[in-house]
Amino acid sequence: IVFDALDLRLAKEAKKITQAHPPSQFDLDTGRLSMRSEPGEPVTPAPGNGSTTHIVVDLRGKEVSTNATETNKPYSLFTRLTGLPLVEVQLPGAISTFMLARTLTYQDEPWRFDMFGGSRATRGNT
C-alpha cells in the first residue's frame, strides 16, 4: 500500500475531519434488498430510483455543468444504493498521481480527487 501526503494527513486528522464533515449515511442492505426478485423475474426499478444527478465541477469545486433539471436521467447503481450524486472533476490535462492526491471543496464539503471517475478515470493510449 502506498500512502501519500493526503492519506497521511487524513489518517492523522481523521477525528477532526469527520467531526467537521460527517460521512455520508446510507443503508446498503436496504438498497440491496430492494433489488431482489424471484430468479428469472427481474423487476424494473420504480421511476426515479437510481436516476443519476451528474455534476461536473472544476478544480475549485465550482459547478461547470449538471443534469439536475433533466427529467430523463441515466440509471446508476451507485446512486440507487447511496442516493448520492455523481460528481466528476474536470481536469485541465492528463490524470497524474499529483492530481489524484488532492482534495477540493464542493458544497462546503471536502472531496478526494481519487474517489471520482470510476471507468472514466482511465489513461488513454496517446
PDB file of C-alpha atoms in Angstrom:
ATOM      1  CA  ILE A   1       0.000   0.000   0.000  1.00  0.00           C
ATOM      2  CA  VAL A   2       1.331   3.399  -0.943  1.00  0.00           C
ATOM      3  CA  PHE A   3       0.436   6.302   1.301  1.00  0.00           C
ATOM      4  CA  ASP A   4       0.880   9.807   0.010  1.00  0.00           C
ATOM      5  CA  ALA A   5       0.788  13.072   1.936  1.00  0.00           C
ATOM      6  CA  LEU A   6      -3.010  13.290   1.585  1.00  0.00           C
ATOM      7  CA  ASP A   7      -3.543   9.814   3.065  1.00  0.00           C
ATOM      8  CA  LEU A   8      -1.178  10.558   5.938  1.00  0.00           C
ATOM      9  CA  ARG A   9      -2.907  13.875   6.685  1.00  0.00           C
ATOM     10  CA  LEU A  10      -6.354  12.287   6.575  1.00  0.00           C
ATOM     11  CA  ALA A  11      -5.230   9.494   8.895  1.00  0.00           C
ATOM     12  CA  LYS A  12      -3.633  11.951  11.318  1.00  0.00           C
ATOM     13  CA  GLU A  13      -6.621  14.319  11.375  1.00  0.00           C
ATOM     14  CA  ALA A  14      -9.419  11.759  10.884  1.00  0.00           C
ATOM     15  CA  LYS A  15     -11.297  12.614  14.086  1.00  0.00           C
ATOM     16  CA  LYS A  16     -11.191  16.365  13.435  1.00  0.00           C
ATOM     17  CA  ILE A  17     -12.215  15.945   9.784  1.00  0.00           C
ATOM     18  CA  THR A  18     -15.113  13.569  10.493  1.00  0.00           C
ATOM     19  CA  GLN A  19     -16.422  15.831  13.254  1.00  0.00           C
ATOM     20  CA  ALA A  20     -16.458  18.810  10.888  1.00  0.00           C
ATOM     21  CA  HIS A  21     -17.672  16.768   7.886  1.00  0.00           C
ATOM     22  CA  PRO A  22     -19.593  13.645   8.955  1.00  0.00           C
ATOM     23  CA  PRO A  23     -19.500  10.778   6.444  1.00  0.00           C
ATOM     24  CA  SER A  24     -22.483  10.265   4.145  1.00  0.00           C
ATOM     25  CA  GLN A  25     -25.040   7.891   5.617  1.00  0.00           C
ATOM     26  CA  PHE A  26     -26.877   5.268   3.584  1.00  0.00           C
ATOM     27  CA  ASP A  27     -28.236   1.779   4.156  1.00  0.00           C
ATOM     28  CA  LEU A  28     -26.657  -0.609   1.652  1.00  0.00           C
ATOM     29  CA  ASP A  29     -28.663  -3.572   2.940  1.00  0.00           C
ATOM     30  CA  THR A  30     -31.972  -1.837   2.239  1.00  0.00           C
ATOM     31  CA  GLY A  31     -30.770  -0.839  -1.223  1.00  0.00           C
ATOM     32  CA  ARG A  32     -29.567  -4.336  -1.971  1.00  0.00           C
ATOM     33  CA  LEU A  33     -32.781  -5.926  -0.715  1.00  0.00           C
ATOM     34  CA  SER A  34     -34.858  -3.535  -2.848  1.00  0.00           C
ATOM     35  CA  MET A  35     -33.246  -5.092  -5.934  1.00  0.00           C
ATOM     36  CA  ARG A  36     -34.154  -8.684  -5.080  1.00  0.00           C
ATOM     37  CA  SER A  37     -36.607 -10.561  -7.230  1.00  0.00           C
ATOM     38  CA  GLU A  38     -37.542 -14.129  -7.978  1.00  0.00           C
ATOM     39  CA  PRO A  39     -34.958 -15.919 -10.139  1.00  0.00           C
ATOM     40  CA  GLY A  40     -35.644 -15.233 -13.809  1.00  0.00           C
ATOM     41  CA  GLU A  41     -38.162 -12.483 -12.993  1.00  0.00           C
ATOM     42  CA  PRO A  42     -36.233  -9.189 -12.903  1.00  0.00           C
ATOM     43  CA  VAL A  43     -38.175  -6.200 -11.641  1.00  0.00           C
ATOM     44  CA  THR A  44     -37.760  -2.761 -13.195  1.00  0.00           C
ATOM     45  CA  PRO A  45     -36.860  -0.113 -10.595  1.00  0.00           C
ATOM     46  CA  ALA A  46     -39.522   2.445  -9.737  1.00  0.00           C
ATOM     47  CA  PRO A  47     -39.310   5.666 -11.784  1.00  0.00           C
ATOM     48  CA  GLY A  48     -36.544   7.891 -10.435  1.00  0.00           C
ATOM     49  CA  ASN A  49     -34.978   5.095  -8.377  1.00  0.00           C
ATOM     50  CA  GLY A  50     -31.318   5.224  -9.385  1.00  0.00           C
ATOM     51  CA  SER A  51     -31.679   8.311 -11.590  1.00  0.00           C
ATOM     52  CA  THR A  52     -28.256   9.935 -11.590  1.00  0.00           C
ATOM     53  CA  THR A  53     -27.703  13.611 -10.948  1.00  0.00           C
ATOM     54  CA  HIS A  54     -24.410  14.096 -12.789  1.00  0.00           C
ATOM     55  CA  ILE A  55     -22.435  17.172 -11.755  1.00  0.00           C
ATOM     56  CA  VAL A  56     -19.178  18.337 -13.330  1.00  0.00           C
ATOM     57  CA  VAL A  57     -17.016  20.652 -11.209  1.00  0.00           C
ATOM     58  CA  ASP A  58     -13.716  22.410 -11.842  1.00  0.00           C
ATOM     59  CA  LEU A  59     -10.610  22.159  -9.653  1.00  0.00           C
ATOM     60  CA  ARG A  60     -12.043  24.718  -7.234  1.00  0.00           C
ATOM     61  CA  GLY A  61     -15.358  22.864  -6.800  1.00  0.00           C
ATOM     62  CA  LYS A  62     -17.365  25.302  -8.938  1.00  0.00           C
ATOM     63  CA  GLU A  63     -20.126  23.623 -10.952  1.00  0.00           C
ATOM     64  CA  VAL A  64     -19.380  23.559 -14.668  1.00  0.00           C
ATOM     65  CA  SER A  65     -22.469  21.577 -15.697  1.00  0.00           C
ATOM     66  CA  THR A  66     -25.257  19.460 -14.240  1.00  0.00           C
ATOM     67  CA  ASN A  67     -28.226  17.457 -15.431  1.00  0.00           C
ATOM     68  CA  ALA A  68     -30.255  18.330 -12.305  1.00  0.00           C
ATOM     69  CA  THR A  69     -33.180  19.766 -14.292  1.00  0.00           C
ATOM     70  CA  GLU A  70     -33.365  16.937 -16.836  1.00  0.00           C
ATOM     71  CA  THR A  71     -36.290  14.573 -16.455  1.00  0.00           C
ATOM     72  CA  ASN A  72     -34.761  11.526 -18.172  1.00  0.00           C
ATOM     73  CA  LYS A  73     -31.553  10.936 -16.200  1.00  0.00           C
ATOM     74  CA  PRO A  74     -29.361   7.866 -16.716  1.00  0.00           C
ATOM     75  CA  TYR A  75     -29.579   4.974 -14.263  1.00  0.00           C
ATOM     76  CA  SER A  76     -26.722   4.415 -11.813  1.00  0.00           C
ATOM     77  CA  LEU A  77     -26.332   1.530  -9.389  1.00  0.00           C
ATOM     78  CA  PHE A  78     -24.146   3.803  -7.233  1.00  0.00           C
ATOM     79  CA  THR A  79     -26.959   6.368  -6.993  1.00  0.00           C
ATOM     80  CA  ARG A  80     -29.576   3.699  -6.367  1.00  0.00           C
ATOM     81  CA  LEU A  81     -27.594   2.276  -3.453  1.00  0.00           C
ATOM     82  CA  THR A  82     -26.372   5.544  -1.915  1.00  0.00           C
ATOM     83  CA  GLY A  83     -28.698   8.333  -3.078  1.00  0.00           C
ATOM     84  CA  LEU A  84     -25.582  10.436  -3.715  1.00  0.00           C
ATOM     85  CA  PRO A  85     -24.945  12.441  -6.892  1.00  0.00           C
ATOM     86  CA  LEU A  86     -22.197  11.535  -9.334  1.00  0.00           C
ATOM     87  CA  VAL A  87     -19.627  14.334  -9.111  1.00  0.00           C
ATOM     88  CA  GLU A  88     -16.927  14.483 -11.777  1.00  0.00           C
ATOM     89  CA  VAL A  89     -13.887  16.775 -11.731  1.00  0.00           C
ATOM     90  CA  GLN A  90     -12.959  18.455 -14.994  1.00  0.00           C
ATOM     91  CA  LEU A  91      -9.176  18.187 -15.136  1.00  0.00           C
ATOM     92  CA  PRO A  92      -7.036  20.639 -17.100  1.00  0.00           C
ATOM     93  CA  GLY A  93      -4.885  17.832 -18.500  1.00  0.00           C
ATOM     94  CA  ALA A  94      -3.986  14.187 -18.108  1.00  0.00           C
ATOM     95  CA  ILE A  95      -4.553  12.313 -14.872  1.00  0.00           C
ATOM     96  CA  SER A  96      -1.438  12.191 -12.720  1.00  0.00           C
ATOM     97  CA  THR A  97      -0.536  10.957  -9.261  1.00  0.00           C
ATOM     98  CA  PHE A  98      -0.199  14.593  -8.210  1.00  0.00           C
ATOM     99  CA  MET A  99      -3.740  15.372  -9.377  1.00  0.00           C
ATOM    100  CA  LEU A 100      -5.209  12.340  -7.618  1.00  0.00           C
ATOM    101  CA  ALA A 101      -3.521  13.201  -4.315  1.00  0.00           C
ATOM    102  CA  ARG A 102      -5.603  16.357  -3.838  1.00  0.00           C
ATOM    103  CA  THR A 103      -8.920  17.442  -2.408  1.00  0.00           C
ATOM    104  CA  LEU A 104     -11.398  20.074  -3.464  1.00  0.00           C
ATOM    105  CA  THR A 105     -14.298  21.677  -1.674  1.00  0.00           C
ATOM    106  CA  TYR A 106     -17.727  21.209  -3.225  1.00  0.00           C
ATOM    107  CA  GLN A 107     -20.825  22.465  -1.368  1.00  0.00           C
ATOM    108  CA  ASP A 108     -18.677  23.153   1.718  1.00  0.00           C
ATOM    109  CA  GLU A 109     -17.540  19.514   1.890  1.00  0.00           C
ATOM    110  CA  PRO A 110     -14.066  18.140   1.110  1.00  0.00           C
ATOM    111  CA  TRP A 111     -13.916  15.649  -1.778  1.00  0.00           C
ATOM    112  CA  ARG A 112     -10.945  13.481  -2.722  1.00  0.00           C
ATOM    113  CA  PHE A 113      -9.923  13.504  -6.373  1.00  0.00           C
ATOM    114  CA  ASP A 114      -9.107   9.801  -6.297  1.00  0.00           C
ATOM    115  CA  MET A 115     -12.675   8.962  -5.267  1.00  0.00           C
ATOM    116  CA  PHE A 116     -14.032  10.326  -8.537  1.00  0.00           C
ATOM    117  CA  GLY A 117     -14.102   8.966 -12.021  1.00  0.00           C
ATOM    118  CA  GLY A 118     -14.685   5.261 -11.966  1.00  0.00           C
ATOM    119  CA  SER A 119     -14.404   3.967 -15.513  1.00  0.00           C
ATOM    120  CA  ARG A 120     -13.790   7.499 -16.793  1.00  0.00           C
ATOM    121  CA  ALA A 121     -10.540   7.678 -14.814  1.00  0.00           C
ATOM    122  CA  THR A 122      -8.521   5.630 -17.272  1.00  0.00           C
ATOM    123  CA  ARG A 123      -5.487   6.764 -19.184  1.00  0.00           C
ATOM    124  CA  GLY A 124      -5.724   6.970 -22.939  1.00  0.00           C
ATOM    125  CA  ASN A 125      -3.134   5.377 -25.199  1.00  0.00           C
ATOM    126  CA  THR A 126      -1.597   8.603 -26.502  1.00  0.00           C
TER     127      THR A 126
END
